[in-house]
CSV table of C-alpha atoms in Angstrom, one decimal:
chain,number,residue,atom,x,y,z
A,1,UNK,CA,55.4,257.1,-84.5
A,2,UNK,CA,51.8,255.8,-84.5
A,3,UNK,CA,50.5,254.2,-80.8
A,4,UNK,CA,48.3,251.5,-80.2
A,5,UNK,CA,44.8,252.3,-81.8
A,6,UNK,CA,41.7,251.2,-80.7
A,7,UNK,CA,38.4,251.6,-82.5
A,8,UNK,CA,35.2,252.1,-81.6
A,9,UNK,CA,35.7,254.7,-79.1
A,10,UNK,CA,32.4,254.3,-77.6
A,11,UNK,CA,29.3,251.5,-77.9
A,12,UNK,CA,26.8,251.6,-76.1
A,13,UNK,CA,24.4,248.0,-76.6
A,14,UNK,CA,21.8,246.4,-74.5
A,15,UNK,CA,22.3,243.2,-72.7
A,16,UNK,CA,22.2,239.9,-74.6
A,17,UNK,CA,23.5,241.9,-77.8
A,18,UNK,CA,27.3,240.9,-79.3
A,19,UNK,CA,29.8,243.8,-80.1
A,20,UNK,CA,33.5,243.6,-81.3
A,21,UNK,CA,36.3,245.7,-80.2
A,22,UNK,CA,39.5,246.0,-82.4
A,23,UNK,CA,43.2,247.0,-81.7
A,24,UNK,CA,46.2,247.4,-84.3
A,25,UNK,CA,48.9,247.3,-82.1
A,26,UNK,CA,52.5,249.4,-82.5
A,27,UNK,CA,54.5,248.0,-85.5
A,28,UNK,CA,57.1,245.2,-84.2
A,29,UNK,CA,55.3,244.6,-81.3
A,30,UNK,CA,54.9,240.7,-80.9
A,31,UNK,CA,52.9,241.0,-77.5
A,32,UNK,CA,49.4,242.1,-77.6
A,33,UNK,CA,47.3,242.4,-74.4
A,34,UNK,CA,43.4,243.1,-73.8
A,35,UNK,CA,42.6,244.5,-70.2
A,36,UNK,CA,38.9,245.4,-69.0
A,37,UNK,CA,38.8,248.6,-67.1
A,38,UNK,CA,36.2,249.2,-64.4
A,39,UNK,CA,35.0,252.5,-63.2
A,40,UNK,CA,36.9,252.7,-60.2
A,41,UNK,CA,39.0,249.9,-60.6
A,42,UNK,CA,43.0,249.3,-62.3
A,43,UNK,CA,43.1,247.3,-66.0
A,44,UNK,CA,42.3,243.7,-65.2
A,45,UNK,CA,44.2,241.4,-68.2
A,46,UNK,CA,41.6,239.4,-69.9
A,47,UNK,CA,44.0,238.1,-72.4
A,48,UNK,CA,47.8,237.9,-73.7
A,49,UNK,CA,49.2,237.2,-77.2
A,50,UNK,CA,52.3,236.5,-78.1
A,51,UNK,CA,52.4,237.0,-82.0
A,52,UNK,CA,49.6,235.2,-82.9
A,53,UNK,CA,49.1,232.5,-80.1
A,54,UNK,CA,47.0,232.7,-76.7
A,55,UNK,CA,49.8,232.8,-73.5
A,56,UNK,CA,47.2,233.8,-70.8
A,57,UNK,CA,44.0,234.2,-71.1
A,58,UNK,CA,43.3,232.8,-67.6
A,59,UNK,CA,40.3,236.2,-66.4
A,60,UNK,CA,38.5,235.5,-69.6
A,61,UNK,CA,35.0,234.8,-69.2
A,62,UNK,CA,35.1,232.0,-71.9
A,63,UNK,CA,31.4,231.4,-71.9
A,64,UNK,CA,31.1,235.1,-73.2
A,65,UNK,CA,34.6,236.4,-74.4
A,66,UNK,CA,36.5,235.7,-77.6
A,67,UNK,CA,39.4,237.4,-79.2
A,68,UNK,CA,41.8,236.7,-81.8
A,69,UNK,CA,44.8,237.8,-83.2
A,70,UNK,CA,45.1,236.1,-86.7
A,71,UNK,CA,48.0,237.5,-88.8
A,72,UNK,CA,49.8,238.1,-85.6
A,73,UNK,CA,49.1,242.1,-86.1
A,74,UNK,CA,45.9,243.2,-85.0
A,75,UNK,CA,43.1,242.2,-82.9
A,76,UNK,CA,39.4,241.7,-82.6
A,77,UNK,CA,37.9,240.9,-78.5
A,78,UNK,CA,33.9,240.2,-78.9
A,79,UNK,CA,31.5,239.9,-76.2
A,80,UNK,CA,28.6,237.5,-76.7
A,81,UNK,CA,25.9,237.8,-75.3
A,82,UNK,CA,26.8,240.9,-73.3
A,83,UNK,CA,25.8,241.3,-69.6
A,84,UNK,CA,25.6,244.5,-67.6
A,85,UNK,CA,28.2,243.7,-65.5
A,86,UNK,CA,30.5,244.0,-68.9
A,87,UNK,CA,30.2,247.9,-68.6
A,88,UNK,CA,33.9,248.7,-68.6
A,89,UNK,CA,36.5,250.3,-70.8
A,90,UNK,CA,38.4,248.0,-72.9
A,91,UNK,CA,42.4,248.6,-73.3
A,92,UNK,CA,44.3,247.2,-75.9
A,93,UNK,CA,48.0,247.8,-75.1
A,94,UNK,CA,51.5,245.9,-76.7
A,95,UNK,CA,54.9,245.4,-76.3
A,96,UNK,CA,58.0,243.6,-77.4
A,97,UNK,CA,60.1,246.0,-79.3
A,98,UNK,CA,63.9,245.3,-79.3
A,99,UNK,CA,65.7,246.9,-76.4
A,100,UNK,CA,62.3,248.2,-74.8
A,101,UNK,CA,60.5,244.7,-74.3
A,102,UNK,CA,60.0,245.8,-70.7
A,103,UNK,CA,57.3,248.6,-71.4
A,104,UNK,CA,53.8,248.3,-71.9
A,105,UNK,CA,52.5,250.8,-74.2
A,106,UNK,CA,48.3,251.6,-73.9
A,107,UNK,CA,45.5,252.9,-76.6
A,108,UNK,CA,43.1,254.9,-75.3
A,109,UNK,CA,40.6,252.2,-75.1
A,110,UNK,CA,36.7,251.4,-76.0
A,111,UNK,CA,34.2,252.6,-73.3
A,112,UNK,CA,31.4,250.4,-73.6
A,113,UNK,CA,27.9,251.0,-71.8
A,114,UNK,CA,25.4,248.2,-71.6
A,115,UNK,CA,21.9,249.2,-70.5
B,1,UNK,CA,49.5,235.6,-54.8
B,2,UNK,CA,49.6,239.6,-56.7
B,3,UNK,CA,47.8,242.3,-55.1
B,4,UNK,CA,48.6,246.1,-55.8
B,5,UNK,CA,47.3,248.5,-52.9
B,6,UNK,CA,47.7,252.6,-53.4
B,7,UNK,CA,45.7,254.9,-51.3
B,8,UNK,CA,43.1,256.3,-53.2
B,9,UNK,CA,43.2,260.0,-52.8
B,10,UNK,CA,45.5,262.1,-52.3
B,11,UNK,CA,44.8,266.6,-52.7
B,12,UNK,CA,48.5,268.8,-52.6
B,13,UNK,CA,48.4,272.7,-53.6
B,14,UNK,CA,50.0,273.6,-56.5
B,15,UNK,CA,54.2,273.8,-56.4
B,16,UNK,CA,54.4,271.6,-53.3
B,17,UNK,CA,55.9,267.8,-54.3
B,18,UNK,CA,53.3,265.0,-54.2
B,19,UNK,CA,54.3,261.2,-52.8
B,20,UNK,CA,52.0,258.8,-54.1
B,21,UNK,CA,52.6,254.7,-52.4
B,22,UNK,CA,52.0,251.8,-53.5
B,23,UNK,CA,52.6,248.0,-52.2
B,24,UNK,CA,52.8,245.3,-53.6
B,25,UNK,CA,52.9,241.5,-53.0
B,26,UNK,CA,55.4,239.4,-55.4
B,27,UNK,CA,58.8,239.6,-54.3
B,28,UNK,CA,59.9,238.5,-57.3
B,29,UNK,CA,58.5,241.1,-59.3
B,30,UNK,CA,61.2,242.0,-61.6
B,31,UNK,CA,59.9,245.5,-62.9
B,32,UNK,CA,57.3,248.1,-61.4
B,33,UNK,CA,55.5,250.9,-62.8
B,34,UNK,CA,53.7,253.5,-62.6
B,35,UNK,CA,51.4,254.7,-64.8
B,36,UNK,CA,49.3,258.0,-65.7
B,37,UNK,CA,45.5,258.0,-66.6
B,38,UNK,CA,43.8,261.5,-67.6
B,39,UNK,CA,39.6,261.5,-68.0
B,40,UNK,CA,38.6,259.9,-70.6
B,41,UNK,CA,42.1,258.3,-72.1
B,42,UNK,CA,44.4,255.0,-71.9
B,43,UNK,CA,47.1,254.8,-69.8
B,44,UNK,CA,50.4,256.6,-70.8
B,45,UNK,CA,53.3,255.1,-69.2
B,46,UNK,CA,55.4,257.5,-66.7
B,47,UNK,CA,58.4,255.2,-65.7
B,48,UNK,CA,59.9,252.5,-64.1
B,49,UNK,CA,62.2,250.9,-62.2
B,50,UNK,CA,64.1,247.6,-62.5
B,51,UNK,CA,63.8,245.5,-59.3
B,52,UNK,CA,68.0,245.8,-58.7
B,53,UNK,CA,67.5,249.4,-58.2
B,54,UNK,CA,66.6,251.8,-55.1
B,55,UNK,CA,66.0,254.7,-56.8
B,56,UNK,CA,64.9,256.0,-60.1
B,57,UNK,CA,64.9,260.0,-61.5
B,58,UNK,CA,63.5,261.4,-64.4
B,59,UNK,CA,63.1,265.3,-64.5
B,60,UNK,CA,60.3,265.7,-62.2
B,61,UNK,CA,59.7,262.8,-61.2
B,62,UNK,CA,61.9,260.3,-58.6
B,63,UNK,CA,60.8,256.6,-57.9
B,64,UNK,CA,61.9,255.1,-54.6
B,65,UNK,CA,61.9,251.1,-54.3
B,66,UNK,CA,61.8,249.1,-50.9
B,67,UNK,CA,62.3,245.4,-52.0
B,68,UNK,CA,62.7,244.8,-48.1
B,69,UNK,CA,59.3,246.6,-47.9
B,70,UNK,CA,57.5,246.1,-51.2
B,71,UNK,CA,56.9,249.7,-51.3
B,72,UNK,CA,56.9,251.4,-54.0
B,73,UNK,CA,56.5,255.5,-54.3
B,74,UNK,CA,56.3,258.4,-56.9
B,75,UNK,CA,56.8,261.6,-56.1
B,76,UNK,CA,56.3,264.5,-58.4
B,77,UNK,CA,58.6,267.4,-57.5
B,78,UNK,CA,56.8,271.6,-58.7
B,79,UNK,CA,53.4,269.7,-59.0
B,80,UNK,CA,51.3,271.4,-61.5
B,81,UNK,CA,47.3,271.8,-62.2
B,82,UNK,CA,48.6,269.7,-65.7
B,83,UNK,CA,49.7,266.7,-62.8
B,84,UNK,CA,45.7,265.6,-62.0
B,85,UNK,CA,44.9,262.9,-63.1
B,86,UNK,CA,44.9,258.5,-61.2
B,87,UNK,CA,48.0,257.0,-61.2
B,88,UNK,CA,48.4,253.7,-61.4
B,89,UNK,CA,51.1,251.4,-59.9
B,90,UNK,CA,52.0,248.3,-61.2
B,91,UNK,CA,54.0,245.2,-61.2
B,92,UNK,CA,55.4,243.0,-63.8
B,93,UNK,CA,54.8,239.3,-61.9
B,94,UNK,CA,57.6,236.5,-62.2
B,95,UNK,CA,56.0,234.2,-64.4
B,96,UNK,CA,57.3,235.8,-67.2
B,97,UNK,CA,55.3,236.7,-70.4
B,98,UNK,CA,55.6,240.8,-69.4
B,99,UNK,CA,52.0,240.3,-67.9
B,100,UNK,CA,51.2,243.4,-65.3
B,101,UNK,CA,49.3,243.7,-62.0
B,102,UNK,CA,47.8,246.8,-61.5
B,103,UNK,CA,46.8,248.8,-58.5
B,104,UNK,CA,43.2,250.5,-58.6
B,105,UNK,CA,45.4,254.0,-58.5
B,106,UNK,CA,45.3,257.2,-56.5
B,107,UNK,CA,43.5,259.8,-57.8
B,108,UNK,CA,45.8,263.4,-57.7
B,109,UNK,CA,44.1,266.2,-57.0
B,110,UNK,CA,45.9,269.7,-57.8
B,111,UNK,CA,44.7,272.8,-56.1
B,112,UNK,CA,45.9,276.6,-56.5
């Protein structure tokens, strides 16, 4: 069975620049989730869908962040303009199958370096 | 509010069990986790326990749960070089919507 993919694996931009992170999420999962990872830190959730609507998106920085989730499959989280302080991994993760609602399942993220 | 706190280190030889702790602050957390994160990947999810529950086991691994407490623990029975890696604790919080806390996880070191 196929996980949650994430693509690009790496990008590495300078500040001010925009970049675009996507994530197709395990089939029959209705809840997608982005969370920023910080070296050193535990995920942080930036944003929560449930099929195709917003449910929390609360720790997005609005003025920079964007993400959508148009077909209610996969995903697309931009940064723009990009700041240095972005520097993080990016983890796309879902959930909601029937009879295992409860677990969150992870891709193995976008590591992005702005310089 | 939600806060996750795990000590951040912990070094065992290899064979000997490892007991890594985690507290939390939502007593109304209804499911807690814990994770596994090897360099340079996402997080792959270990187990977890239901908040009704004391105790969890799954092969190696055995999950205790204070509710009393909020204290959670993992503890990895015939730890192996294979076992290094941050593990992350983590709570499901009560306003529904599956949404987790995490801790900023304890990196396992295994030595020979």
């Amino acid at each position: 069975e196929a996980g949650v993919a994430q693509s690009p694996r790496y990008k590495i931009i300078e500040k001010r620049q925009s970049v675009a992170f996507w994530c197709n999420p395990i089939s029959g999962h209705a809840t997608l989730y982005w969370y920023q990872q910080i070296l050193g830190q535990g995920p942080k959730l930036l944003i929560q869908f449930q099929n195709n609507g917003v449910v929390d998106d609360s720790q997005l920085p609005k003025d920079r962040f964007s993400a959508e989730r148009l077909k209610g499959v996969d995903s697309t989280l931009k940064i723009q303009p990009a700041k240095l302080e972005d520097s993080a991994v990016y983890l796309c993760a879902s959930s909601g199958r029937p009879g295992e609602w409860e677990k969150l399942f992870f891709g193995s993220g976008t590591q992005l370096s702005v310089l | 509010g939600e806060d996750v706190e795990q000590s951040l280190f912990l070094s065992v030889r290899e064979g000997d069990s490892s007991v890594i702790n985690c507290t939390y602050t939502d007593s109304s957390s209804t499911y807690l986790y814990w994770y596994k994160q090897e360099p340079g990947a996402g997080l792959q999810l270990l187990t977890y326990i239901f908040s009704n529950m004391d105790m969890k086991q799954d092969q190696r691994l055995t999950v205790l749960l204070n509710k009393k407490d909020k204290h959670l623990s993992l503890r990895i029975a015939d730890t192996q070089t294979g076992d290094s890696a941050i593990y992350f604790c983590a709570e499901r919080n009560s306003g529904g919507y599956n949404k987790l806390i995490f801790g900023a996880g304890t990196r396992l070191a295994v030595h020979p």
